[in-house]
JSON list of C-alpha atoms in Angstrom, two decimals:
[
{"chain": "B", "resi": 1, "resn": "MET", "atom": "CA", "xyz": [-196.06, 59.05, -1.45]},
{"chain": "B", "resi": 2, "resn": "PHE", "atom": "CA", "xyz": [-193.44, 56.44, -0.57]},
{"chain": "B", "resi": 3, "resn": "THR", "atom": "CA", "xyz": [-191.52, 55.36, 2.70]},
{"chain": "B", "resi": 4, "resn": "GLY", "atom": "CA", "xyz": [-188.39, 53.76, 1.14]},
{"chain": "B", "resi": 5, "resn": "ILE", "atom": "CA", "xyz": [-188.87, 50.75, 2.46]},
{"chain": "B", "resi": 6, "resn": "ILE", "atom": "CA", "xyz": [-188.57, 48.06, -0.12]},
{"chain": "B", "resi": 7, "resn": "GLU", "atom": "CA", "xyz": [-191.20, 45.53, -0.81]},
{"chain": "B", "resi": 8, "resn": "THR", "atom": "CA", "xyz": [-189.43, 43.21, -3.05]},
{"chain": "B", "resi": 9, "resn": "VAL", "atom": "CA", "xyz": [-187.23, 43.32, -6.33]},
{"chain": "B", "resi": 10, "resn": "GLY", "atom": "CA", "xyz": [-188.23, 43.06, -9.67]},
{"chain": "B", "resi": 11, "resn": "ILE", "atom": "CA", "xyz": [-186.43, 41.33, -12.70]},
{"chain": "B", "resi": 12, "resn": "ILE", "atom": "CA", "xyz": [-186.51, 43.60, -15.97]},
{"chain": "B", "resi": 13, "resn": "LYS", "atom": "CA", "xyz": [-187.76, 41.50, -18.67]},
{"chain": "B", "resi": 14, "resn": "ASP", "atom": "CA", "xyz": [-188.42, 43.80, -21.70]},
{"chain": "B", "resi": 15, "resn": "ILE", "atom": "CA", "xyz": [-187.43, 47.42, -22.58]},
{"chain": "B", "resi": 16, "resn": "GLN", "atom": "CA", "xyz": [-188.93, 49.04, -25.59]},
{"chain": "B", "resi": 17, "resn": "LYS", "atom": "CA", "xyz": [-188.16, 52.25, -26.81]},
{"chain": "B", "resi": 18, "resn": "GLU", "atom": "CA", "xyz": [-191.18, 54.38, -28.56]},
{"chain": "B", "resi": 19, "resn": "ASN", "atom": "CA", "xyz": [-190.32, 57.86, -29.76]},
{"chain": "B", "resi": 20, "resn": "ASP", "atom": "CA", "xyz": [-188.69, 59.67, -26.67]},
{"chain": "B", "resi": 21, "resn": "ASN", "atom": "CA", "xyz": [-190.52, 57.22, -24.06]},
{"chain": "B", "resi": 22, "resn": "VAL", "atom": "CA", "xyz": [-189.22, 54.20, -22.75]},
{"chain": "B", "resi": 23, "resn": "HIS", "atom": "CA", "xyz": [-191.80, 51.10, -21.88]},
{"chain": "B", "resi": 24, "resn": "ILE", "atom": "CA", "xyz": [-190.21, 48.86, -18.97]},
{"chain": "B", "resi": 25, "resn": "THR", "atom": "CA", "xyz": [-191.74, 45.22, -18.50]},
{"chain": "B", "resi": 26, "resn": "VAL", "atom": "CA", "xyz": [-190.98, 44.27, -15.15]},
{"chain": "B", "resi": 27, "resn": "ASN", "atom": "CA", "xyz": [-191.46, 40.79, -13.33]},
{"chain": "B", "resi": 28, "resn": "SER", "atom": "CA", "xyz": [-192.09, 40.77, -9.90]},
{"chain": "B", "resi": 29, "resn": "LYS", "atom": "CA", "xyz": [-194.16, 38.56, -7.03]},
{"chain": "B", "resi": 30, "resn": "ILE", "atom": "CA", "xyz": [-196.29, 41.77, -6.23]},
{"chain": "B", "resi": 31, "resn": "THR", "atom": "CA", "xyz": [-197.81, 41.91, -9.61]},
{"chain": "B", "resi": 32, "resn": "ASN", "atom": "CA", "xyz": [-201.09, 40.13, -9.01]},
{"chain": "B", "resi": 33, "resn": "GLU", "atom": "CA", "xyz": [-201.75, 42.97, -6.37]},
{"chain": "B", "resi": 34, "resn": "LEU", "atom": "CA", "xyz": [-201.17, 45.59, -9.06]},
{"chain": "B", "resi": 35, "resn": "LYS", "atom": "CA", "xyz": [-203.63, 47.61, -10.77]},
{"chain": "B", "resi": 36, "resn": "ILE", "atom": "CA", "xyz": [-203.43, 49.70, -13.87]},
{"chain": "B", "resi": 37, "resn": "ASP", "atom": "CA", "xyz": [-202.89, 53.52, -13.08]},
{"chain": "B", "resi": 38, "resn": "GLN", "atom": "CA", "xyz": [-201.18, 52.46, -9.88]},
{"chain": "B", "resi": 39, "resn": "SER", "atom": "CA", "xyz": [-197.69, 54.19, -8.79]},
{"chain": "B", "resi": 40, "resn": "VAL", "atom": "CA", "xyz": [-194.74, 51.97, -8.03]},
{"chain": "B", "resi": 41, "resn": "ALA", "atom": "CA", "xyz": [-191.19, 53.37, -7.06]},
{"chain": "B", "resi": 42, "resn": "HIS", "atom": "CA", "xyz": [-188.59, 51.57, -9.32]},
{"chain": "B", "resi": 43, "resn": "ASN", "atom": "CA", "xyz": [-185.16, 52.33, -7.82]},
{"chain": "B", "resi": 44, "resn": "GLY", "atom": "CA", "xyz": [-186.82, 55.33, -6.28]},
{"chain": "B", "resi": 45, "resn": "VAL", "atom": "CA", "xyz": [-188.65, 56.43, -9.38]},
{"chain": "B", "resi": 46, "resn": "CYS", "atom": "CA", "xyz": [-192.33, 56.71, -9.31]},
{"chain": "B", "resi": 47, "resn": "LEU", "atom": "CA", "xyz": [-193.88, 55.07, -12.43]},
{"chain": "B", "resi": 48, "resn": "THR", "atom": "CA", "xyz": [-197.47, 54.30, -13.38]},
{"chain": "B", "resi": 49, "resn": "VAL", "atom": "CA", "xyz": [-198.47, 50.82, -14.27]},
{"chain": "B", "resi": 50, "resn": "VAL", "atom": "CA", "xyz": [-199.75, 50.71, -17.86]},
{"chain": "B", "resi": 51, "resn": "ASN", "atom": "CA", "xyz": [-200.36, 47.05, -18.60]},
{"chain": "B", "resi": 52, "resn": "ILE", "atom": "CA", "xyz": [-200.49, 43.77, -16.35]},
{"chain": "B", "resi": 53, "resn": "SER", "atom": "CA", "xyz": [-199.86, 40.30, -17.98]},
{"chain": "B", "resi": 54, "resn": "ASP", "atom": "CA", "xyz": [-199.36, 37.18, -15.96]},
{"chain": "B", "resi": 55, "resn": "ASP", "atom": "CA", "xyz": [-196.59, 37.66, -13.34]},
{"chain": "B", "resi": 56, "resn": "SER", "atom": "CA", "xyz": [-195.49, 40.79, -15.28]},
{"chain": "B", "resi": 57, "resn": "TYR", "atom": "CA", "xyz": [-196.36, 44.48, -15.48]},
{"chain": "B", "resi": 58, "resn": "THR", "atom": "CA", "xyz": [-195.30, 47.65, -17.68]},
{"chain": "B", "resi": 59, "resn": "VAL", "atom": "CA", "xyz": [-194.50, 51.08, -16.62]},
{"chain": "B", "resi": 60, "resn": "THR", "atom": "CA", "xyz": [-193.79, 53.78, -19.06]},
{"chain": "B", "resi": 61, "resn": "ALA", "atom": "CA", "xyz": [-190.87, 56.37, -18.48]},
{"chain": "B", "resi": 62, "resn": "ILE", "atom": "CA", "xyz": [-190.62, 59.92, -20.28]},
{"chain": "B", "resi": 63, "resn": "LYS", "atom": "CA", "xyz": [-187.69, 61.48, -21.51]},
{"chain": "B", "resi": 64, "resn": "GLU", "atom": "CA", "xyz": [-187.31, 64.01, -18.43]},
{"chain": "B", "resi": 65, "resn": "THR", "atom": "CA", "xyz": [-187.40, 60.89, -16.05]},
{"chain": "B", "resi": 66, "resn": "ILE", "atom": "CA", "xyz": [-184.75, 59.00, -18.16]},
{"chain": "B", "resi": 67, "resn": "ASP", "atom": "CA", "xyz": [-182.36, 61.87, -18.27]},
{"chain": "B", "resi": 68, "resn": "LYS", "atom": "CA", "xyz": [-182.58, 62.60, -14.51]},
{"chain": "B", "resi": 69, "resn": "THR", "atom": "CA", "xyz": [-182.34, 59.11, -13.39]},
{"chain": "B", "resi": 70, "resn": "ASN", "atom": "CA", "xyz": [-180.57, 55.90, -13.68]},
{"chain": "B", "resi": 71, "resn": "LEU", "atom": "CA", "xyz": [-183.13, 54.49, -15.76]},
{"chain": "B", "resi": 72, "resn": "GLY", "atom": "CA", "xyz": [-181.29, 54.82, -18.81]},
{"chain": "B", "resi": 73, "resn": "THR", "atom": "CA", "xyz": [-178.60, 52.08, -17.76]},
{"chain": "B", "resi": 74, "resn": "TRP", "atom": "CA", "xyz": [-181.17, 49.70, -16.95]},
{"chain": "B", "resi": 75, "resn": "GLN", "atom": "CA", "xyz": [-180.73, 46.45, -18.87]},
{"chain": "B", "resi": 76, "resn": "LEU", "atom": "CA", "xyz": [-182.48, 43.04, -19.28]},
{"chain": "B", "resi": 77, "resn": "ASN", "atom": "CA", "xyz": [-182.62, 40.91, -15.99]},
{"chain": "B", "resi": 78, "resn": "ASP", "atom": "CA", "xyz": [-181.48, 43.84, -13.97]},
{"chain": "B", "resi": 79, "resn": "LEU", "atom": "CA", "xyz": [-182.76, 43.72, -10.51]},
{"chain": "B", "resi": 80, "resn": "ILE", "atom": "CA", "xyz": [-185.25, 46.81, -9.50]},
{"chain": "B", "resi": 81, "resn": "ASN", "atom": "CA", "xyz": [-185.95, 47.72, -6.08]},
{"chain": "B", "resi": 82, "resn": "LEU", "atom": "CA", "xyz": [-190.03, 48.15, -5.80]},
{"chain": "B", "resi": 83, "resn": "GLU", "atom": "CA", "xyz": [-192.25, 49.72, -3.39]},
{"chain": "B", "resi": 84, "resn": "ARG", "atom": "CA", "xyz": [-195.92, 50.60, -3.83]},
{"chain": "B", "resi": 85, "resn": "ALA", "atom": "CA", "xyz": [-197.23, 53.83, -2.70]},
{"chain": "B", "resi": 86, "resn": "MET", "atom": "CA", "xyz": [-198.31, 54.03, 1.10]},
{"chain": "B", "resi": 87, "resn": "LYS", "atom": "CA", "xyz": [-201.44, 53.75, 2.49]},
{"chain": "B", "resi": 88, "resn": "LEU", "atom": "CA", "xyz": [-202.84, 56.46, 4.31]},
{"chain": "B", "resi": 89, "resn": "GLY", "atom": "CA", "xyz": [-202.83, 55.11, 8.17]},
{"chain": "B", "resi": 90, "resn": "ASP", "atom": "CA", "xyz": [-199.97, 53.09, 7.34]},
{"chain": "B", "resi": 91, "resn": "ARG", "atom": "CA", "xyz": [-196.76, 53.28, 9.54]},
{"chain": "B", "resi": 92, "resn": "LEU", "atom": "CA", "xyz": [-193.81, 55.62, 8.24]},
{"chain": "B", "resi": 93, "resn": "ASP", "atom": "CA", "xyz": [-191.17, 52.95, 8.77]},
{"chain": "B", "resi": 94, "resn": "GLY", "atom": "CA", "xyz": [-188.58, 55.02, 6.67]},
{"chain": "B", "resi": 95, "resn": "HIS", "atom": "CA", "xyz": [-188.97, 58.51, 6.16]},
{"chain": "B", "resi": 96, "resn": "ILE", "atom": "CA", "xyz": [-191.08, 60.71, 3.37]},
{"chain": "B", "resi": 97, "resn": "VAL", "atom": "CA", "xyz": [-190.05, 59.97, 0.02]},
{"chain": "B", "resi": 98, "resn": "GLN", "atom": "CA", "xyz": [-191.87, 61.50, -3.09]},
{"chain": "B", "resi": 99, "resn": "GLY", "atom": "CA", "xyz": [-190.72, 59.02, -5.70]},
{"chain": "B", "resi": 100, "resn": "HIS", "atom": "CA", "xyz": [-188.81, 62.10, -7.63]},
{"chain": "B", "resi": 101, "resn": "VAL", "atom": "CA", "xyz": [-185.28, 61.63, -8.11]},
{"chain": "B", "resi": 102, "resn": "ASP", "atom": "CA", "xyz": [-183.08, 64.69, -7.31]},
{"chain": "B", "resi": 103, "resn": "GLN", "atom": "CA", "xyz": [-179.94, 63.48, -9.32]},
{"chain": "B", "resi": 104, "resn": "ILE", "atom": "CA", "xyz": [-177.73, 60.80, -10.15]},
{"chain": "B", "resi": 105, "resn": "GLY", "atom": "CA", "xyz": [-175.02, 59.54, -7.69]},
{"chain": "B", "resi": 106, "resn": "ILE", "atom": "CA", "xyz": [-172.06, 57.51, -8.16]},
{"chain": "B", "resi": 107, "resn": "CYS", "atom": "CA", "xyz": [-170.72, 54.67, -5.89]},
{"chain": "B", "resi": 108, "resn": "LYS", "atom": "CA", "xyz": [-167.23, 55.34, -5.35]},
{"chain": "B", "resi": 109, "resn": "GLU", "atom": "CA", "xyz": [-166.16, 52.83, -2.43]},
{"chain": "B", "resi": 110, "resn": "ILE", "atom": "CA", "xyz": [-167.57, 49.65, -0.95]},
{"chain": "B", "resi": 111, "resn": "THR", "atom": "CA", "xyz": [-166.24, 48.44, 2.40]},
{"chain": "B", "resi": 112, "resn": "GLU", "atom": "CA", "xyz": [-167.25, 45.31, 4.15]},
{"chain": "B", "resi": 113, "resn": "ALA", "atom": "CA", "xyz": [-167.34, 45.65, 7.93]},
{"chain": "B", "resi": 114, "resn": "ASN", "atom": "CA", "xyz": [-167.75, 42.13, 9.74]},
{"chain": "B", "resi": 115, "resn": "GLY", "atom": "CA", "xyz": [-171.08, 41.45, 8.20]},
{"chain": "B", "resi": 116, "resn": "SER", "atom": "CA", "xyz": [-172.30, 44.87, 7.18]},
{"chain": "B", "resi": 117, "resn": "TRP", "atom": "CA", "xyz": [-170.99, 47.18, 4.49]},
{"chain": "B", "resi": 118, "resn": "TYR", "atom": "CA", "xyz": [-170.37, 50.71, 4.15]},
{"chain": "B", "resi": 119, "resn": "TYR", "atom": "CA", "xyz": [-171.17, 52.36, 0.59]},
{"chain": "B", "resi": 120, "resn": "THR", "atom": "CA", "xyz": [-170.02, 55.79, -0.08]},
{"chain": "B", "resi": 121, "resn": "PHE", "atom": "CA", "xyz": [-171.58, 57.79, -2.82]},
{"chain": "B", "resi": 122, "resn": "GLN", "atom": "CA", "xyz": [-170.38, 61.22, -4.45]},
{"chain": "B", "resi": 123, "resn": "TYR", "atom": "CA", "xyz": [-172.96, 63.46, -6.25]},
{"chain": "B", "resi": 124, "resn": "ASP", "atom": "CA", "xyz": [-173.07, 66.82, -8.05]},
{"chain": "B", "resi": 125, "resn": "GLU", "atom": "CA", "xyz": [-173.04, 69.60, -5.11]},
{"chain": "B", "resi": 126, "resn": "ASN", "atom": "CA", "xyz": [-173.85, 72.21, -7.73]},
{"chain": "B", "resi": 127, "resn": "LEU", "atom": "CA", "xyz": [-177.62, 71.25, -7.58]},
{"chain": "B", "resi": 128, "resn": "ASN", "atom": "CA", "xyz": [-177.73, 72.36, -4.20]},
{"chain": "B", "resi": 129, "resn": "ASN", "atom": "CA", "xyz": [-178.57, 69.38, -2.64]},
{"chain": "B", "resi": 130, "resn": "ILE", "atom": "CA", "xyz": [-177.36, 68.57, 0.91]},
{"chain": "B", "resi": 131, "resn": "THR", "atom": "CA", "xyz": [-176.96, 65.92, 3.49]},
{"chain": "B", "resi": 132, "resn": "ILE", "atom": "CA", "xyz": [-176.59, 66.01, 6.95]},
{"chain": "B", "resi": 133, "resn": "GLU", "atom": "CA", "xyz": [-174.99, 63.33, 9.58]},
{"chain": "B", "resi": 134, "resn": "LYS", "atom": "CA", "xyz": [-177.57, 61.31, 10.55]},
{"chain": "B", "resi": 135, "resn": "GLY", "atom": "CA", "xyz": [-180.16, 62.96, 8.37]},
{"chain": "B", "resi": 136, "resn": "SER", "atom": "CA", "xyz": [-182.22, 60.60, 5.76]},
{"chain": "B", "resi": 137, "resn": "ILE", "atom": "CA", "xyz": [-181.20, 59.90, 1.91]},
{"chain": "B", "resi": 138, "resn": "THR", "atom": "CA", "xyz": [-182.94, 57.34, -0.53]},
{"chain": "B", "resi": 139, "resn": "VAL", "atom": "CA", "xyz": [-180.56, 55.59, -2.57]},
{"chain": "B", "resi": 140, "resn": "ASN", "atom": "CA", "xyz": [-182.27, 53.75, -5.45]},
{"chain": "B", "resi": 141, "resn": "GLY", "atom": "CA", "xyz": [-185.38, 54.01, -3.37]},
{"chain": "B", "resi": 142, "resn": "VAL", "atom": "CA", "xyz": [-183.87, 52.81, -0.13]},
{"chain": "B", "resi": 143, "resn": "SER", "atom": "CA", "xyz": [-184.76, 55.00, 2.80]},
{"chain": "B", "resi": 144, "resn": "LEU", "atom": "CA", "xyz": [-181.17, 55.03, 4.66]},
{"chain": "B", "resi": 145, "resn": "THR", "atom": "CA", "xyz": [-179.14, 57.16, 7.45]},
{"chain": "B", "resi": 146, "resn": "VAL", "atom": "CA", "xyz": [-176.47, 59.18, 6.26]},
{"chain": "B", "resi": 147, "resn": "VAL", "atom": "CA", "xyz": [-172.88, 59.02, 7.79]},
{"chain": "B", "resi": 148, "resn": "ASN", "atom": "CA", "xyz": [-169.85, 60.57, 7.01]},
{"chain": "B", "resi": 149, "resn": "SER", "atom": "CA", "xyz": [-171.69, 63.64, 5.17]},
{"chain": "B", "resi": 150, "resn": "LYS", "atom": "CA", "xyz": [-169.33, 65.96, 3.34]},
{"chain": "B", "resi": 151, "resn": "ASP", "atom": "CA", "xyz": [-169.98, 68.44, 0.87]},
{"chain": "B", "resi": 152, "resn": "ASN", "atom": "CA", "xyz": [-170.47, 66.33, -2.36]},
{"chain": "B", "resi": 153, "resn": "GLU", "atom": "CA", "xyz": [-170.38, 62.66, -0.78]},
{"chain": "B", "resi": 154, "resn": "PHE", "atom": "CA", "xyz": [-171.91, 60.72, 1.96]},
{"chain": "B", "resi": 155, "resn": "SER", "atom": "CA", "xyz": [-171.77, 57.00, 3.19]},
{"chain": "B", "resi": 156, "resn": "VAL", "atom": "CA", "xyz": [-174.49, 54.68, 4.56]},
{"chain": "B", "resi": 157, "resn": "ALA", "atom": "CA", "xyz": [-174.41, 51.67, 6.23]},
{"chain": "B", "resi": 158, "resn": "ILE", "atom": "CA", "xyz": [-176.06, 48.57, 5.13]},
{"chain": "B", "resi": 159, "resn": "ILE", "atom": "CA", "xyz": [-177.01, 45.66, 7.19]},
{"chain": "B", "resi": 160, "resn": "PRO", "atom": "CA", "xyz": [-177.15, 42.04, 5.91]},
{"chain": "B", "resi": 161, "resn": "TYR", "atom": "CA", "xyz": [-181.01, 41.98, 5.46]},
{"chain": "B", "resi": 162, "resn": "THR", "atom": "CA", "xyz": [-181.02, 45.20, 3.32]},
{"chain": "B", "resi": 163, "resn": "TYR", "atom": "CA", "xyz": [-178.03, 43.88, 1.22]},
{"chain": "B", "resi": 164, "resn": "GLU", "atom": "CA", "xyz": [-179.99, 40.56, 0.67]},
{"chain": "B", "resi": 165, "resn": "HIS", "atom": "CA", "xyz": [-183.42, 42.31, -0.07]},
{"chain": "B", "resi": 166, "resn": "THR", "atom": "CA", "xyz": [-182.50, 45.13, -2.41]},
{"chain": "B", "resi": 167, "resn": "ASN", "atom": "CA", "xyz": [-180.08, 45.55, -5.36]},
{"chain": "B", "resi": 168, "resn": "PHE", "atom": "CA", "xyz": [-177.31, 47.06, -3.12]},
{"chain": "B", "resi": 169, "resn": "LYS", "atom": "CA", "xyz": [-175.70, 43.56, -3.73]},
{"chain": "B", "resi": 170, "resn": "ASN", "atom": "CA", "xyz": [-174.97, 44.16, -7.43]},
{"chain": "B", "resi": 171, "resn": "PHE", "atom": "CA", "xyz": [-173.25, 47.53, -6.85]},
{"chain": "B", "resi": 172, "resn": "ARG", "atom": "CA", "xyz": [-170.23, 48.01, -7.85]},
{"chain": "B", "resi": 173, "resn": "ILE", "atom": "CA", "xyz": [-167.41, 51.08, -8.11]},
{"chain": "B", "resi": 174, "resn": "ASP", "atom": "CA", "xyz": [-168.97, 53.56, -10.45]},
{"chain": "B", "resi": 175, "resn": "THR", "atom": "CA", "xyz": [-172.31, 52.12, -10.50]},
{"chain": "B", "resi": 176, "resn": "LYS", "atom": "CA", "xyz": [-174.82, 55.05, -11.06]},
{"chain": "B", "resi": 177, "resn": "ILE", "atom": "CA", "xyz": [-177.69, 55.21, -8.68]},
{"chain": "B", "resi": 178, "resn": "ASN", "atom": "CA", "xyz": [-180.98, 57.52, -7.78]},
{"chain": "B", "resi": 179, "resn": "LEU", "atom": "CA", "xyz": [-180.68, 60.03, -5.06]},
{"chain": "B", "resi": 180, "resn": "GLU", "atom": "CA", "xyz": [-183.77, 61.45, -3.51]},
{"chain": "B", "resi": 181, "resn": "PHE", "atom": "CA", "xyz": [-182.53, 64.09, -0.56]},
{"chain": "B", "resi": 182, "resn": "ASP", "atom": "CA", "xyz": [-184.76, 64.49, 2.32]},
{"chain": "B", "resi": 183, "resn": "VAL", "atom": "CA", "xyz": [-187.69, 66.64, 1.29]},
{"chain": "B", "resi": 184, "resn": "VAL", "atom": "CA", "xyz": [-187.55, 68.78, 4.82]},
{"chain": "B", "resi": 185, "resn": "GLY", "atom": "CA", "xyz": [-183.90, 69.50, 3.83]},
{"chain": "B", "resi": 186, "resn": "LYS", "atom": "CA", "xyz": [-184.47, 70.57, 0.60]},
{"chain": "B", "resi": 187, "resn": "TYR", "atom": "CA", "xyz": [-187.10, 73.04, 1.69]},
{"chain": "B", "resi": 188, "resn": "VAL", "atom": "CA", "xyz": [-184.54, 74.38, 4.30]},
{"chain": "B", "resi": 189, "resn": "SER", "atom": "CA", "xyz": [-181.77, 74.53, 1.69]},
{"chain": "B", "resi": 190, "resn": "LYS", "atom": "CA", "xyz": [-183.85, 76.46, -0.77]},
{"chain": "B", "resi": 191, "resn": "LEU", "atom": "CA", "xyz": [-185.09, 78.99, 1.96]},
{"chain": "B", "resi": 192, "resn": "PHE", "atom": "CA", "xyz": [-181.17, 79.88, 2.83]},
{"chain": "B", "resi": 193, "resn": "SER", "atom": "CA", "xyz": [-180.39, 79.85, -0.72]},
{"chain": "B", "resi": 194, "resn": "LYS", "atom": "CA", "xyz": [-182.57, 82.91, -1.29]},
{"chain": "B", "resi": 195, "resn": "LYS", "atom": "CA", "xyz": [-180.94, 85.14, 1.54]}
]
């Protein structure tokens, strides 16, 4: 379980394929606090730490994870948003995030607005995911509030702190991003789809 509040960014230092699996090595300032078998969200994807060496650690992704996330686009030296699993009793500063990406979205517009930024993303509406105005959404692991919600599109507003401390600053038009829709909204949507 995560909150969508990014702790730090990591830098991809190595990517190794092994059959259908991919081993990703990340350099991060939180490495010395990690343990083998610990869960860490990488751009919103929950992956398990399998190795630690000096200031880097390695996680492994299986084919299903690669197919359903933007992990297949990751390259050496990419910045990745990182968040460790929350502890029981911690404040829930963002919203309930599972680390299970629902689908990939695409950045369609970036607008600067007097020191902040608006990002607009599109997604496949045929997968029955929804956004609502002022509802929660997770974009590359970042807990955000939806603005301008439409059937297959929404926007979010990014403040300077989030821009500087996440990989939002590297987004361009057509950048593929990971989306995890609000878990409560998913249950409600599922209930109504059965009627």
